[in-house]
PDB file of C-alpha atoms in Angstrom:
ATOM      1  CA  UNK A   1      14.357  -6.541  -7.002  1.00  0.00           C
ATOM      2  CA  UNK A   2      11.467  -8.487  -8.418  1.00  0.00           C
ATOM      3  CA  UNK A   3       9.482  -6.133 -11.062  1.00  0.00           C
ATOM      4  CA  UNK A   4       5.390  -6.193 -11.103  1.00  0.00           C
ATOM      5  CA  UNK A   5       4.045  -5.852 -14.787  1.00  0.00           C
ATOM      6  CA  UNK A   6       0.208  -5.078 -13.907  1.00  0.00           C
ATOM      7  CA  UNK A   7      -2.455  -5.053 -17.007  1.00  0.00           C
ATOM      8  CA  UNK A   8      -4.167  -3.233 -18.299  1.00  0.00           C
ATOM      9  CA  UNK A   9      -3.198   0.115 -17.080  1.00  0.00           C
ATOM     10  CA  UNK A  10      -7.147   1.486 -18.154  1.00  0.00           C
ATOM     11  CA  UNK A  11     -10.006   0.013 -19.285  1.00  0.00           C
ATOM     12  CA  UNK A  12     -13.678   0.971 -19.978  1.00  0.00           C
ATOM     13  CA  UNK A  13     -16.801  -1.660 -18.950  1.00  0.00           C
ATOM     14  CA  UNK A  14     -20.017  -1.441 -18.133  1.00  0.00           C
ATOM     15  CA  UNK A  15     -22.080  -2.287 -14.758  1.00  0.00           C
ATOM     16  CA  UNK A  16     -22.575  -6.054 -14.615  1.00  0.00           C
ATOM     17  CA  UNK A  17     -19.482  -6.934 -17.262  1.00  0.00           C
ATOM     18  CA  UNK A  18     -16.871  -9.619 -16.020  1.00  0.00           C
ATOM     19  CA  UNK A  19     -13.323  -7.715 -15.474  1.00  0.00           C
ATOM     20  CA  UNK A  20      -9.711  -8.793 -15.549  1.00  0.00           C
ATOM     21  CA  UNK A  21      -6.692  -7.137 -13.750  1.00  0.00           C
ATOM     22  CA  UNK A  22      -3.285  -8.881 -14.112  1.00  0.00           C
ATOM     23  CA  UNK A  23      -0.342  -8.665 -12.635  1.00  0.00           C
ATOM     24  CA  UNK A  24       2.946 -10.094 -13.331  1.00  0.00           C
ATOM     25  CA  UNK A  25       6.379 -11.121 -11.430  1.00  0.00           C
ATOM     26  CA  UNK A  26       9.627 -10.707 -13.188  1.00  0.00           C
ATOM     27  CA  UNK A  27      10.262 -13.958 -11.718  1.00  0.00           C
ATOM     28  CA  UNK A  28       8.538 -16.995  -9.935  1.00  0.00           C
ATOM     29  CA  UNK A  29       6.935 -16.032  -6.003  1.00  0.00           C
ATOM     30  CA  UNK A  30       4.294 -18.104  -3.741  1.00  0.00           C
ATOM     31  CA  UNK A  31       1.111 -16.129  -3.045  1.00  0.00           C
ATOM     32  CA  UNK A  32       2.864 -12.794  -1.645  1.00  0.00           C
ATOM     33  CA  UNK A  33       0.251 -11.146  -3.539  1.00  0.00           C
ATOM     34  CA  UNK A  34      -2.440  -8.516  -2.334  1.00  0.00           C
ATOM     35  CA  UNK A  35      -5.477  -6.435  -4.070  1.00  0.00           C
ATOM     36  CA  UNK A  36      -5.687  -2.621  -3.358  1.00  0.00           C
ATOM     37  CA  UNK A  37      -9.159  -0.866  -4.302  1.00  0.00           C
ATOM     38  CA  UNK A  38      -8.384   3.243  -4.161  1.00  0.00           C
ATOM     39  CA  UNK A  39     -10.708   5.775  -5.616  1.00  0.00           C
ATOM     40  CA  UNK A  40     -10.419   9.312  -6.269  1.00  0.00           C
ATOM     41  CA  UNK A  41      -9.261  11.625  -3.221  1.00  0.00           C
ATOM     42  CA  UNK A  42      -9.706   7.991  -0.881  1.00  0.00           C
ATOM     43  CA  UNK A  43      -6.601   6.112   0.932  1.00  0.00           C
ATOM     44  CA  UNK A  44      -6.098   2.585  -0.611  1.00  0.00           C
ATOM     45  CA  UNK A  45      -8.901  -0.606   0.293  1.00  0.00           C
ATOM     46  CA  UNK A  46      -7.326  -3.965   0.817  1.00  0.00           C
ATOM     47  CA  UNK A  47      -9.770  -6.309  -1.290  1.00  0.00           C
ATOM     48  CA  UNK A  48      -7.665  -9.573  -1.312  1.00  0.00           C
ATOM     49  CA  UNK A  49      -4.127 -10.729   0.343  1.00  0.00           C
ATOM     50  CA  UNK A  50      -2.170 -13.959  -0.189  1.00  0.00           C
ATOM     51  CA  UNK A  51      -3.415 -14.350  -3.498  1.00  0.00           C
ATOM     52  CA  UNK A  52      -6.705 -15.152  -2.934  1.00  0.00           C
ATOM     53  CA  UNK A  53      -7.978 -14.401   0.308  1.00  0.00           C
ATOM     54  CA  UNK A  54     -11.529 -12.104   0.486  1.00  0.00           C
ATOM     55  CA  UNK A  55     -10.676  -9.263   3.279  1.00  0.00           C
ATOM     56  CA  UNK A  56     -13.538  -9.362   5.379  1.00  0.00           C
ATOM     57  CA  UNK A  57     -16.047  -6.994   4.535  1.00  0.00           C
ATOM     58  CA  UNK A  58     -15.149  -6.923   1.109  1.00  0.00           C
ATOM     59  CA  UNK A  59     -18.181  -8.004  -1.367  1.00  0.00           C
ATOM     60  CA  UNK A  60     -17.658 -11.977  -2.696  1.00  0.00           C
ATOM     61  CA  UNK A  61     -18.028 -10.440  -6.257  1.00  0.00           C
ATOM     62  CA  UNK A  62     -14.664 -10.076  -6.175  1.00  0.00           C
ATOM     63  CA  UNK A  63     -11.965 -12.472  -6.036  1.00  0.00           C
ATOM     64  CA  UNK A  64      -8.053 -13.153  -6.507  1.00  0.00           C
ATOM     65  CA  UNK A  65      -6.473 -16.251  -8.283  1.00  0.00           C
ATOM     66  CA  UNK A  66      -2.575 -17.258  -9.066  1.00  0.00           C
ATOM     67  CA  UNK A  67       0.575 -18.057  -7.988  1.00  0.00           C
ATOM     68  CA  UNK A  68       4.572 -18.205  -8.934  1.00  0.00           C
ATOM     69  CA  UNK A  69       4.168 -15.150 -11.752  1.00  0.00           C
ATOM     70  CA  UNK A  70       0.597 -14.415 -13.212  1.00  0.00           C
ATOM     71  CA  UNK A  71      -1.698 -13.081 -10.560  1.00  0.00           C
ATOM     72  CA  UNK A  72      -5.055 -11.885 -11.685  1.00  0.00           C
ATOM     73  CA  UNK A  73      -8.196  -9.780  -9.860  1.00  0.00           C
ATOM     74  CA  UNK A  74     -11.907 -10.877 -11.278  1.00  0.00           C
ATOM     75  CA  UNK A  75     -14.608  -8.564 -10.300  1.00  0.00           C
ATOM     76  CA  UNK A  76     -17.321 -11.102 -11.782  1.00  0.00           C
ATOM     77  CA  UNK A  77     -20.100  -8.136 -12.224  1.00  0.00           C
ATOM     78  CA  UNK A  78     -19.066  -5.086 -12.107  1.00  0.00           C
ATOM     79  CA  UNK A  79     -21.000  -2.505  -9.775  1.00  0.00           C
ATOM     80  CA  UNK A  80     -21.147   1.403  -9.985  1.00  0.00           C
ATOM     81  CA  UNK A  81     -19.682   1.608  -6.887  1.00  0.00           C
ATOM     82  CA  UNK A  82     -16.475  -0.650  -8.248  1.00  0.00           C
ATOM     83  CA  UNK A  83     -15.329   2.075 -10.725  1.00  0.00           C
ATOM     84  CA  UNK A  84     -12.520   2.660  -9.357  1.00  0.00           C
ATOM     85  CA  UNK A  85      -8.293   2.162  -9.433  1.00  0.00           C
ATOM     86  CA  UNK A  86      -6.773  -1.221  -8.508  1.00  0.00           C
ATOM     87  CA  UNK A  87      -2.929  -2.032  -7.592  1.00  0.00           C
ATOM     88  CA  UNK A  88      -1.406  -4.939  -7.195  1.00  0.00           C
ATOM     89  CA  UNK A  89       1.308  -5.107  -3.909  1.00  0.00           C
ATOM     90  CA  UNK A  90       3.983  -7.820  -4.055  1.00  0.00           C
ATOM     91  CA  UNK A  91       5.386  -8.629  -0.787  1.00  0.00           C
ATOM     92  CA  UNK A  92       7.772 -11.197  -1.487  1.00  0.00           C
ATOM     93  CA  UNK A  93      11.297 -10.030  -0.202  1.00  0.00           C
ATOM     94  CA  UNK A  94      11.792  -6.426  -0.203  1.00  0.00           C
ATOM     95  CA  UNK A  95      11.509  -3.670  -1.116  1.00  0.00           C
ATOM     96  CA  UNK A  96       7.638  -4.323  -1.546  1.00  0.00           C
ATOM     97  CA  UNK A  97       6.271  -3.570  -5.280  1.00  0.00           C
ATOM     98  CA  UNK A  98       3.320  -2.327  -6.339  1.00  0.00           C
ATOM     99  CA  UNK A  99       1.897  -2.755  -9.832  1.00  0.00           C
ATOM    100  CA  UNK A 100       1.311   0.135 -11.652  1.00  0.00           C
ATOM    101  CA  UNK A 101      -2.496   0.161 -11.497  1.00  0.00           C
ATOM    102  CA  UNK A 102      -5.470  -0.535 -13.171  1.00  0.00           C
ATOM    103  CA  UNK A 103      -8.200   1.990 -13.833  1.00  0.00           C
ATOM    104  CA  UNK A 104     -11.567   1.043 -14.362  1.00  0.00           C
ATOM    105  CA  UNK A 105     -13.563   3.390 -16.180  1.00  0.00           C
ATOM    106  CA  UNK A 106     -17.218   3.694 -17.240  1.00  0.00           C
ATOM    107  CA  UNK A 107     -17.991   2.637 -20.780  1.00  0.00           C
TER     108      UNK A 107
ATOM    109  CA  UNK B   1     -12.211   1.016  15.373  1.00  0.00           C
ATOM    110  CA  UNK B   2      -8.721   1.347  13.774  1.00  0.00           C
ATOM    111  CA  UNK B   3      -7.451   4.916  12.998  1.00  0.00           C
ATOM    112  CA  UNK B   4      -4.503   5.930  11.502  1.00  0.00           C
ATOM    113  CA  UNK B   5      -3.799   9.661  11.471  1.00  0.00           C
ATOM    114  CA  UNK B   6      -1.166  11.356   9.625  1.00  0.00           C
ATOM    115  CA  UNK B   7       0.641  14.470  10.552  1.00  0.00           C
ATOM    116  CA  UNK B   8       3.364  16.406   9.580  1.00  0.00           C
ATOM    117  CA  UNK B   9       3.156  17.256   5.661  1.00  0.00           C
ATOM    118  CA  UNK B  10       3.831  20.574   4.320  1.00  0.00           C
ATOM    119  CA  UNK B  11       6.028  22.483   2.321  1.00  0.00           C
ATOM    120  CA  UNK B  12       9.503  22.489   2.103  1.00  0.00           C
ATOM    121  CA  UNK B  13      12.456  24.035   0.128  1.00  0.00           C
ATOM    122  CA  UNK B  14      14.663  20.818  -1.983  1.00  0.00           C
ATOM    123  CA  UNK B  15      17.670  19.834   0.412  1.00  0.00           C
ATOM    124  CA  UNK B  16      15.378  20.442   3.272  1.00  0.00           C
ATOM    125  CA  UNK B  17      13.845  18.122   5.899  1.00  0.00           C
ATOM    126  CA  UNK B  18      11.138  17.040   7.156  1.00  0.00           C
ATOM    127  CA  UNK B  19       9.124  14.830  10.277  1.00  0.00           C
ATOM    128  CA  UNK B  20       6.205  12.876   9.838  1.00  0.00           C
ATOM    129  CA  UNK B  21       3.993  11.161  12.367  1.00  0.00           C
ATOM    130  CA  UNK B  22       1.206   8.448  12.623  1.00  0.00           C
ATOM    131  CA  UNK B  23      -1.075   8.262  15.452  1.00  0.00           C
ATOM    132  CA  UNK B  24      -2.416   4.713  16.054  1.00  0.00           C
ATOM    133  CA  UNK B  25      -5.393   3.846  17.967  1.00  0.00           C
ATOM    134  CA  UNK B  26      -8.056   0.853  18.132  1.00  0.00           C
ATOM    135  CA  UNK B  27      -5.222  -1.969  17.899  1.00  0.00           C
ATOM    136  CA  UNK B  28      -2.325  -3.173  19.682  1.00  0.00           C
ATOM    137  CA  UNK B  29       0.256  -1.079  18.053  1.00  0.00           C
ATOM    138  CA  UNK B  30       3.129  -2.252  19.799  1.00  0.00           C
ATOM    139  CA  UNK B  31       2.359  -6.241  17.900  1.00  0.00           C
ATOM    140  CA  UNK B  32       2.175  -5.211  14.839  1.00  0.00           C
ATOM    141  CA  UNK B  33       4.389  -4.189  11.704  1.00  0.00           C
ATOM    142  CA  UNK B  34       3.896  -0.546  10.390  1.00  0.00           C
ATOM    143  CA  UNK B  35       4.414   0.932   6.605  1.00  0.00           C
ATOM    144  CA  UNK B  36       4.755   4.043   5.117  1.00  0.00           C
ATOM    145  CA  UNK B  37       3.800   4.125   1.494  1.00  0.00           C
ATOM    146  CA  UNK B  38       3.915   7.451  -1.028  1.00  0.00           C
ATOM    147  CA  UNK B  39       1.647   8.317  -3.830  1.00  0.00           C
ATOM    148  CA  UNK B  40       3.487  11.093  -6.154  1.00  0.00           C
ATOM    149  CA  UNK B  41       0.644  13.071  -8.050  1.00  0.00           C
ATOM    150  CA  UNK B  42      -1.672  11.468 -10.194  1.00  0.00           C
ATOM    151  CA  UNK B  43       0.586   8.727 -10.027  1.00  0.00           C
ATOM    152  CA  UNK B  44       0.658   4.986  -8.596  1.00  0.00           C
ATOM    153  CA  UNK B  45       1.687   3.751  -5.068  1.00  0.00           C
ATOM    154  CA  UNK B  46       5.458   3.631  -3.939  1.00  0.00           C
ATOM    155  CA  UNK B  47       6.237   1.443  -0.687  1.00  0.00           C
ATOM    156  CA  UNK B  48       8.761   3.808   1.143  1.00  0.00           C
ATOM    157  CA  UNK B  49       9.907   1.835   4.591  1.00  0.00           C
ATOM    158  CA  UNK B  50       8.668  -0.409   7.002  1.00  0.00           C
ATOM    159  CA  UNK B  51       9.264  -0.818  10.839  1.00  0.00           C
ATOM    160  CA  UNK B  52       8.865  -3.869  12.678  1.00  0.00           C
ATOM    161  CA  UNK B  53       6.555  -4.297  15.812  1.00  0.00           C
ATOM    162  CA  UNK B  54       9.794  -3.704  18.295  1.00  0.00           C
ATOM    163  CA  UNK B  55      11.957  -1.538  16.321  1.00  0.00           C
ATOM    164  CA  UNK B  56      14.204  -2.902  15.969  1.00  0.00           C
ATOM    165  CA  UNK B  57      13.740  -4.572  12.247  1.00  0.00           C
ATOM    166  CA  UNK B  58      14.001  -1.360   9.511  1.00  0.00           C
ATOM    167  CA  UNK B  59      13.375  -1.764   5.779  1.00  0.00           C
ATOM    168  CA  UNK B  60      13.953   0.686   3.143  1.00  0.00           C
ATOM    169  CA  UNK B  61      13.425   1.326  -0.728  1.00  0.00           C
ATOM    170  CA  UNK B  62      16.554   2.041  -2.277  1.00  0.00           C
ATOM    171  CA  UNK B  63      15.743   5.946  -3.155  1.00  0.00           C
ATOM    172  CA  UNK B  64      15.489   6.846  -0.161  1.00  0.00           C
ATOM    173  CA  UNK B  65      17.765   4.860   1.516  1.00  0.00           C
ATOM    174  CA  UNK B  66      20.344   7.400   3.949  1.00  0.00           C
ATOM    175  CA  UNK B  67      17.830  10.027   3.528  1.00  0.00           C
ATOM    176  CA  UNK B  68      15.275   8.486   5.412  1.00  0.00           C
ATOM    177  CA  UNK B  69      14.687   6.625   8.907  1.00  0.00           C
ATOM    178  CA  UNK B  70      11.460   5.482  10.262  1.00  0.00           C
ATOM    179  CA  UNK B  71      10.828   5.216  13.883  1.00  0.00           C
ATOM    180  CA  UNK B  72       8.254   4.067  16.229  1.00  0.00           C
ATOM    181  CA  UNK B  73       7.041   5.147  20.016  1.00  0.00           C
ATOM    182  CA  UNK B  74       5.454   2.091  21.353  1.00  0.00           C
ATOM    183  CA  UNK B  75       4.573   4.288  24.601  1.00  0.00           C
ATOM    184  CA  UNK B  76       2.658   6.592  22.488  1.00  0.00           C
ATOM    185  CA  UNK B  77       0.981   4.507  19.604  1.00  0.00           C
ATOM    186  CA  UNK B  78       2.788   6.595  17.186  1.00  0.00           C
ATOM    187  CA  UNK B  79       4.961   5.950  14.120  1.00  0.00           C
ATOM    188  CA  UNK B  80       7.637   8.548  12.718  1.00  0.00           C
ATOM    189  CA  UNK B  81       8.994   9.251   9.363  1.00  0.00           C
ATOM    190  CA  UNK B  82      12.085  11.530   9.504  1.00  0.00           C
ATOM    191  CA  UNK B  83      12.823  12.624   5.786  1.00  0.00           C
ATOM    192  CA  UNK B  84      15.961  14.526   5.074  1.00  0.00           C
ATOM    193  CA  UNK B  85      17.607  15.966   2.375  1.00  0.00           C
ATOM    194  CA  UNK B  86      14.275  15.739   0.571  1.00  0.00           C
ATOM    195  CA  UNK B  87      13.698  15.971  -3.304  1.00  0.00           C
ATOM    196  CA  UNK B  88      11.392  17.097  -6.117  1.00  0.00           C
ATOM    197  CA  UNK B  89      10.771  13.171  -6.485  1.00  0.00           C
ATOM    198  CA  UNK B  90       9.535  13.222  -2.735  1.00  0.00           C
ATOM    199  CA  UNK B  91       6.573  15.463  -3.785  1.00  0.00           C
ATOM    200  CA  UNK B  92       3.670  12.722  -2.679  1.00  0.00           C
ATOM    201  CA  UNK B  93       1.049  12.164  -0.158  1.00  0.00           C
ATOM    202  CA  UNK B  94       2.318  10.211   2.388  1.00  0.00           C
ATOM    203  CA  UNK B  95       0.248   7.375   3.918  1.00  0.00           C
ATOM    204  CA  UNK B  96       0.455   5.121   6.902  1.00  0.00           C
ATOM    205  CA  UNK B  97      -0.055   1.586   7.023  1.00  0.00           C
ATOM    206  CA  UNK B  98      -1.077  -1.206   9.453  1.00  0.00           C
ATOM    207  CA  UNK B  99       0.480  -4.715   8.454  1.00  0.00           C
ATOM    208  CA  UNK B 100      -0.994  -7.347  10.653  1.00  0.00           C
ATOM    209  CA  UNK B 101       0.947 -10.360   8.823  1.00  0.00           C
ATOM    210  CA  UNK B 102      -0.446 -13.738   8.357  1.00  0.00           C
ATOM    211  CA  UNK B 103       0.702 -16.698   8.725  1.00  0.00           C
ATOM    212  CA  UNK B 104      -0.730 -20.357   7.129  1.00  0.00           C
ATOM    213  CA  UNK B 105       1.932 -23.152   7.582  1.00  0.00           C
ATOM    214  CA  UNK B 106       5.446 -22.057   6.556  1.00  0.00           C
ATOM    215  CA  UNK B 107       4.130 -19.187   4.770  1.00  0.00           C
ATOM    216  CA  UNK B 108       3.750 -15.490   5.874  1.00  0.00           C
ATOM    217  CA  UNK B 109       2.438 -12.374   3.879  1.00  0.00           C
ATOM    218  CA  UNK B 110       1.626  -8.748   4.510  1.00  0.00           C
ATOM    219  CA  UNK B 111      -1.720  -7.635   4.649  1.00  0.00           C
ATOM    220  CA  UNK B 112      -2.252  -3.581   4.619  1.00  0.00           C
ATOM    221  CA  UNK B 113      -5.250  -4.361   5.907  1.00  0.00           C
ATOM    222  CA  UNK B 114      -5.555  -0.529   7.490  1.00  0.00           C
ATOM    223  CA  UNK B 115      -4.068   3.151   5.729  1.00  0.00           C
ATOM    224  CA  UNK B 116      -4.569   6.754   6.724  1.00  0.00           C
ATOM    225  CA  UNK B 117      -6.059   9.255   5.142  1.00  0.00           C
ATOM    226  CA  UNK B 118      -2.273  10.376   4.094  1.00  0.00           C
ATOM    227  CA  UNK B 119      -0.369  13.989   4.416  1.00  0.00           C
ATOM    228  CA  UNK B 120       0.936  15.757   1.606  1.00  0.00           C
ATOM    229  CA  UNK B 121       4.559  16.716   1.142  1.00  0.00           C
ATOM    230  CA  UNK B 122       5.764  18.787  -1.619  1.00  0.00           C
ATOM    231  CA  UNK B 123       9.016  19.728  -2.028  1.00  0.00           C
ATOM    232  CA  UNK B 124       9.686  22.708  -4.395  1.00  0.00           C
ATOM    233  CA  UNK B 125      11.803  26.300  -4.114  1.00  0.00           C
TER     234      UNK B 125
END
């Protein structure tokens, strides 16, 4: 089974900073790569899917970039409402992976 | 609107079993793929199975592989997760999951575009 490596498992920024999520494949995919927004006591939010398509709805600050291994979320200024825990999902061949999550914390 | 509802959750004793069900509404159930995915406690997501939109297709993770079978009603808009000889390990909230697949040339990925609100299980003596 292909492993996710997602990165970094926490940070800390502050409202309007640029963040970076990454996730990596053990080995070489196309774009069978989605976003997952989920906060505190909240199902899971699909934010992006095949890489680096915007779900409707979901706020253009966002965006998804990458394909064969390195995968990477940009939120390009972060919002209060943003803070928040982000997964990767890799659905290349099963059984599906998820990353092991990002959170995003208030500096 | 889409809505996903989980049922079914509770506590059981290890070795025991368990039923789960998802209501559906708001979308043509009987087109699309459906997912189950766990979240242990204060830990990340696990996808657990998948169904597709006839039935007939079944996917599995490996640790729960001959413990666990999801099924679907088409009749009823509802999806079914029958969990048996169930483990500390299962201890998770339990979510449900639209996948309405798309497609762009050759290419086809998942998109978990809808999920419940989840039902716990917790398995413990």
């Amino acid at each position: 089974a292909i492993q996710m490596t997602q990165s970094p498992s926490s940070l800390s920024a502050s409202v309007g900073d640029r963040v970076t999520i990454t996730c990596r494949a053990s080995q070489g995919i196309g774009k069978e790569l989605s976003w997952h927004q989920q906060k505190p006591g909240e199902a899971p939010k699909l934010l992006i899917y095949a890489a680096s398509t915007l779900q409707s709805g979901v706020p253009s600050r966002f965006s998804g970039s990458g394909s064969g291994a390195v995968f990477t979320l940009t939120i390009s200024s972060l919002q209060p409402e943003d803070f928040a825990s982000y997964f990767c999902l890799l659905d290349a061949g099963y059984p599906f992976t998820f990353g092991g999550g990002t959170r995003v914390e208030i500096k | 609107e889409v809505h996903l509802v989980e049922s079914g959750g509770g506590l059981v004793q290890p070795g025991g079993s368990l039923r789960l069900s998802c209501a559906a509404s708001g979308f043509t159930f009987s087109s699309s793929w459906m997912n189950w995915v766990r979240q242990a406690p204060g830990k990340g997501l696990e996808w657990v199975a998948n169904i597709g939109p006839d039935g007939s297709e079944k996917n599995y993770v490996g640790s729960v592989k001959g413990r666990f079978t999801v099924s679907r009603d088409n009749a009823k808009n509802s999806l079914y997760l029958q969990m048996k000889s169930l483990r500390a390990e299962d201890t998770a909230v339990y979510y449900c999951v639209r996948d309405r697949a798309y497609c762009s040339g050759d290419s086809c990925y998942s998109v978990f575009d809808y999920w419940g609100q989840g039902t716990l299980v917790t398995v413990s003596s």
